[in-house]
């Protein structure tokens, strides 16, 4: 008999910056691919990041650049990740 060597894939993650849903991070070989859910994050759309955390960091930086928020410190709830 053959052993079942299936590996469960990591879940897709929703990336939220405060109350704003930036997009989703979908696991794939070599990391996660970001799909934007709002135009403000379209520059990141299709980018493969090494990790969900790296994708969330890029989305936070993009949010700060678009909103004019200071680059230091974190707005309340920034970077909140939730499994789908």
CSV table of N, CA and C in Angstrom, one decimal:
chain,number,residue,atom,x,y,z
A,1,UNK,N,0.8,-1.2,0.0
A,1,UNK,CA,0.0,0.0,0.0
A,1,UNK,C,0.9,1.2,0.0
A,2,UNK,N,0.3,2.3,-0.5
A,2,UNK,CA,1.0,3.5,-0.6
A,2,UNK,C,0.6,4.4,0.6
A,3,UNK,N,1.6,5.1,1.2
A,3,UNK,CA,1.3,6.0,2.3
A,3,UNK,C,0.7,7.3,1.7
A,4,UNK,N,-0.2,7.9,2.4
A,4,UNK,CA,-0.8,9.2,1.9
A,4,UNK,C,0.1,10.3,2.4
A,5,UNK,N,0.8,10.9,1.5
A,5,UNK,CA,1.7,12.0,1.8
A,5,UNK,C,1.1,13.4,1.4
A,6,UNK,N,-0.2,13.5,1.5
A,6,UNK,CA,-0.7,14.8,1.2
A,6,UNK,C,-0.4,15.8,2.3
A,7,UNK,N,-0.1,17.0,1.9
A,7,UNK,CA,0.2,18.1,2.8
A,7,UNK,C,-0.9,19.1,2.7
A,8,UNK,N,-1.5,19.5,3.8
A,8,UNK,CA,-2.5,20.5,3.8
A,8,UNK,C,-1.9,21.9,3.5
A,9,UNK,N,-2.4,22.5,2.6
A,9,UNK,CA,-2.0,23.9,2.2
A,9,UNK,C,-2.4,24.9,3.3
A,10,UNK,N,-1.5,25.9,3.4
A,10,UNK,CA,-1.9,27.0,4.3
A,10,UNK,C,-3.1,27.7,3.8
A,11,UNK,N,-3.9,28.2,4.7
A,11,UNK,CA,-5.2,28.9,4.3
A,11,UNK,C,-4.9,30.2,3.6
A,12,UNK,N,-5.9,30.6,2.8
A,12,UNK,CA,-5.9,31.9,2.2
A,12,UNK,C,-6.1,32.9,3.3
A,13,UNK,N,-5.5,34.0,3.3
A,13,UNK,CA,-5.6,35.0,4.4
A,13,UNK,C,-6.2,36.3,3.8
A,14,UNK,N,-7.1,37.0,4.6
A,14,UNK,CA,-7.6,38.3,4.3
A,14,UNK,C,-6.6,39.3,5.0
A,15,UNK,N,-6.2,40.3,4.3
A,15,UNK,CA,-5.3,41.3,4.8
A,15,UNK,C,-6.2,42.6,5.0
A,16,UNK,N,-6.3,43.0,6.3
A,16,UNK,CA,-7.1,44.2,6.6
A,16,UNK,C,-6.1,45.2,7.2
A,17,UNK,N,-6.3,46.5,6.9
A,17,UNK,CA,-5.6,47.6,7.5
A,17,UNK,C,-6.6,48.4,8.2
A,18,UNK,N,-6.7,48.2,9.5
A,18,UNK,CA,-7.7,48.9,10.3
A,18,UNK,C,-9.1,48.3,9.8
A,19,UNK,N,-9.9,49.2,9.3
A,19,UNK,CA,-11.3,48.8,8.8
A,19,UNK,C,-11.3,48.5,7.3
A,20,UNK,N,-10.1,48.7,6.7
A,20,UNK,CA,-10.0,48.6,5.2
A,20,UNK,C,-9.5,47.2,4.8
A,21,UNK,N,-10.3,46.5,3.9
A,21,UNK,CA,-9.8,45.2,3.4
A,21,UNK,C,-8.9,45.5,2.2
A,22,UNK,N,-7.6,45.2,2.4
A,22,UNK,CA,-6.7,45.5,1.3
A,22,UNK,C,-6.7,44.4,0.2
A,23,UNK,N,-6.9,43.1,0.6
A,23,UNK,CA,-6.9,42.0,-0.3
A,23,UNK,C,-6.7,40.7,0.4
A,24,UNK,N,-6.3,39.7,-0.4
A,24,UNK,CA,-6.1,38.4,0.1
A,24,UNK,C,-4.7,37.9,-0.3
A,25,UNK,N,-4.2,37.1,0.5
A,25,UNK,CA,-2.9,36.4,0.3
A,25,UNK,C,-3.1,34.9,0.1
A,26,UNK,N,-2.9,34.5,-1.1
A,26,UNK,CA,-3.2,33.1,-1.5
A,26,UNK,C,-1.8,32.3,-1.5
A,27,UNK,N,-1.7,31.2,-0.7
A,27,UNK,CA,-0.5,30.5,-0.8
A,27,UNK,C,-0.2,29.8,-2.1
A,28,UNK,N,1.1,29.9,-2.5
A,28,UNK,CA,1.5,29.2,-3.7
A,28,UNK,C,3.0,28.9,-3.5
A,29,UNK,N,3.5,28.1,-4.4
A,29,UNK,CA,4.9,27.7,-4.3
A,29,UNK,C,5.8,28.9,-4.2
A,30,UNK,N,6.6,29.0,-3.2
A,30,UNK,CA,7.5,30.1,-3.0
A,30,UNK,C,7.0,31.3,-2.1
A,31,UNK,N,5.8,31.2,-1.6
A,31,UNK,CA,5.2,32.2,-0.8
A,31,UNK,C,3.7,32.4,-0.9
A,32,UNK,N,3.3,33.6,-1.0
A,32,UNK,CA,1.9,33.9,-1.1
A,32,UNK,C,1.7,35.0,-2.2
A,33,UNK,N,0.6,34.9,-3.0
A,33,UNK,CA,0.3,35.9,-4.0
A,33,UNK,C,-0.8,36.8,-3.5
A,34,UNK,N,-0.6,38.1,-3.6
A,34,UNK,CA,-1.5,39.1,-3.2
A,34,UNK,C,-2.5,39.4,-4.3
A,35,UNK,N,-3.8,39.4,-3.9
A,35,UNK,CA,-4.8,39.9,-4.8
A,35,UNK,C,-5.5,41.1,-4.2
A,36,UNK,N,-5.5,42.2,-4.8
A,36,UNK,CA,-6.1,43.4,-4.2
A,36,UNK,C,-7.6,43.4,-4.2
A,37,UNK,N,-8.2,44.0,-3.2
A,37,UNK,CA,-9.7,44.1,-3.2
A,37,UNK,C,-10.2,45.5,-3.4
A,38,UNK,N,-9.2,46.4,-3.4
A,38,UNK,CA,-9.6,47.9,-3.6
A,38,UNK,C,-8.5,48.5,-4.5
A,39,UNK,N,-8.9,49.5,-5.2
A,39,UNK,CA,-8.0,50.1,-6.2
A,39,UNK,C,-6.7,50.7,-5.5
A,40,UNK,N,-6.8,51.1,-4.3
A,40,UNK,CA,-5.6,51.7,-3.6
A,40,UNK,C,-4.5,50.6,-3.5
A,41,UNK,N,-4.8,49.4,-3.6
A,41,UNK,CA,-3.8,48.3,-3.4
A,41,UNK,C,-3.5,47.6,-4.7
A,42,UNK,N,-4.0,48.1,-5.8
A,42,UNK,CA,-3.8,47.5,-7.1
A,42,UNK,C,-2.3,47.4,-7.5
A,43,UNK,N,-1.5,48.3,-7.1
A,43,UNK,CA,0.0,48.2,-7.4
A,43,UNK,C,0.6,46.9,-6.8
A,44,UNK,N,0.0,46.4,-5.8
A,44,UNK,CA,0.5,45.1,-5.2
A,44,UNK,C,-0.1,43.9,-5.8
A,45,UNK,N,-1.2,44.1,-6.6
A,45,UNK,CA,-1.9,42.9,-7.2
A,45,UNK,C,-1.0,42.0,-8.0
A,46,UNK,N,-1.1,40.7,-7.6
A,46,UNK,CA,-0.3,39.7,-8.4
A,46,UNK,C,1.1,39.5,-7.8
A,47,UNK,N,1.5,40.4,-6.9
A,47,UNK,CA,2.9,40.2,-6.4
A,47,UNK,C,3.0,39.0,-5.5
A,48,UNK,N,4.1,38.3,-5.6
A,48,UNK,CA,4.4,37.1,-4.8
A,48,UNK,C,5.3,37.6,-3.7
A,49,UNK,N,4.8,37.4,-2.4
A,49,UNK,CA,5.6,37.7,-1.2
A,49,UNK,C,6.1,36.5,-0.6
A,50,UNK,N,7.2,36.6,0.2
A,50,UNK,CA,7.7,35.4,0.9
A,50,UNK,C,6.8,34.9,2.0
A,51,UNK,N,6.0,35.8,2.5
A,51,UNK,CA,5.1,35.4,3.6
A,51,UNK,C,3.9,36.3,3.7
A,52,UNK,N,2.9,35.9,4.4
A,52,UNK,CA,1.7,36.7,4.7
A,52,UNK,C,2.1,38.0,5.4
A,53,UNK,N,3.0,37.9,6.3
A,53,UNK,CA,3.4,39.0,7.1
A,53,UNK,C,4.1,40.1,6.1
A,54,UNK,N,4.9,39.6,5.2
A,54,UNK,CA,5.5,40.5,4.2
A,54,UNK,C,4.4,41.2,3.3
A,55,UNK,N,3.4,40.5,2.9
A,55,UNK,CA,2.3,41.0,2.1
A,55,UNK,C,1.6,42.1,2.9
A,56,UNK,N,1.3,41.8,4.2
A,56,UNK,CA,0.6,42.7,5.1
A,56,UNK,C,1.4,44.0,5.3
A,57,UNK,N,2.7,43.8,5.5
A,57,UNK,CA,3.6,45.0,5.6
A,57,UNK,C,3.5,45.9,4.4
A,58,UNK,N,3.6,45.3,3.2
A,58,UNK,CA,3.5,46.1,2.0
A,58,UNK,C,2.2,46.8,1.8
A,59,UNK,N,1.1,46.1,2.2
A,59,UNK,CA,-0.2,46.7,2.2
A,59,UNK,C,-0.3,47.9,3.2
A,60,UNK,N,0.3,47.7,4.4
A,60,UNK,CA,0.3,48.8,5.3
A,60,UNK,C,1.0,50.0,4.8
A,61,UNK,N,2.2,49.8,4.2
A,61,UNK,CA,3.0,50.8,3.6
A,61,UNK,C,2.3,51.6,2.5
A,62,UNK,N,1.6,50.8,1.7
A,62,UNK,CA,0.8,51.4,0.6
A,62,UNK,C,-0.4,52.2,1.2
A,63,UNK,N,-1.0,51.7,2.2
A,63,UNK,CA,-2.1,52.4,2.9
A,63,UNK,C,-1.6,53.8,3.4
A,64,UNK,N,-0.5,53.7,4.1
A,64,UNK,CA,0.1,54.9,4.7
A,64,UNK,C,0.5,55.9,3.6
A,65,UNK,N,1.0,55.5,2.5
A,65,UNK,CA,1.4,56.3,1.4
A,65,UNK,C,0.2,57.0,0.8
A,66,UNK,N,-0.9,56.3,0.6
A,66,UNK,CA,-2.2,56.8,0.0
A,66,UNK,C,-2.9,57.7,1.0
A,67,UNK,N,-2.9,57.4,2.3
A,67,UNK,CA,-3.7,58.1,3.3
A,67,UNK,C,-2.9,59.3,3.9
A,68,UNK,N,-1.6,59.4,3.7
A,68,UNK,CA,-0.8,60.4,4.3
A,68,UNK,C,-0.5,60.2,5.7
A,69,UNK,N,-0.8,59.0,6.2
A,69,UNK,CA,-0.6,58.7,7.6
A,69,UNK,C,0.9,58.6,7.9
A,70,UNK,N,1.4,58.9,9.0
A,70,UNK,CA,2.8,58.8,9.3
A,70,UNK,C,3.3,57.4,9.2
A,71,UNK,N,4.6,57.2,8.7
A,71,UNK,CA,5.1,55.9,8.5
A,71,UNK,C,5.5,55.2,9.8
A,72,UNK,N,5.7,55.9,10.9
A,72,UNK,CA,6.0,55.3,12.2
A,72,UNK,C,4.8,55.1,13.0
A,73,UNK,N,4.8,54.1,13.8
A,73,UNK,CA,3.7,53.7,14.6
A,73,UNK,C,2.6,53.0,13.8
A,74,UNK,N,1.7,52.4,14.5
A,74,UNK,CA,0.7,51.6,13.8
A,74,UNK,C,-0.7,52.1,14.2
A,75,UNK,N,-1.5,52.4,13.2
A,75,UNK,CA,-2.9,52.7,13.5
A,75,UNK,C,-3.6,51.6,14.2
A,76,UNK,N,-4.6,51.9,15.0
A,76,UNK,CA,-5.3,50.8,15.7
A,76,UNK,C,-5.8,49.8,14.7
A,77,UNK,N,-5.5,48.5,15.0
A,77,UNK,CA,-6.0,47.4,14.2
A,77,UNK,C,-5.3,47.2,12.9
A,78,UNK,N,-4.2,48.0,12.7
A,78,UNK,CA,-3.5,47.8,11.4
A,78,UNK,C,-2.9,46.4,11.3
A,79,UNK,N,-2.9,45.8,10.1
A,79,UNK,CA,-2.3,44.6,9.9
A,79,UNK,C,-3.1,43.4,10.4
A,80,UNK,N,-4.3,43.5,10.8
A,80,UNK,CA,-5.1,42.4,11.4
A,80,UNK,C,-5.2,41.4,10.3
A,81,UNK,N,-4.9,40.2,10.6
A,81,UNK,CA,-5.0,39.1,9.6
A,81,UNK,C,-6.1,38.1,10.1
A,82,UNK,N,-6.9,37.6,9.2
A,82,UNK,CA,-7.9,36.7,9.6
A,82,UNK,C,-8.0,35.6,8.6
A,83,UNK,N,-8.1,34.3,9.0
A,83,UNK,CA,-8.2,33.2,8.1
A,83,UNK,C,-9.6,33.2,7.4
A,84,UNK,N,-9.6,32.8,6.2
A,84,UNK,CA,-10.9,32.7,5.5
A,84,UNK,C,-11.5,31.3,5.7
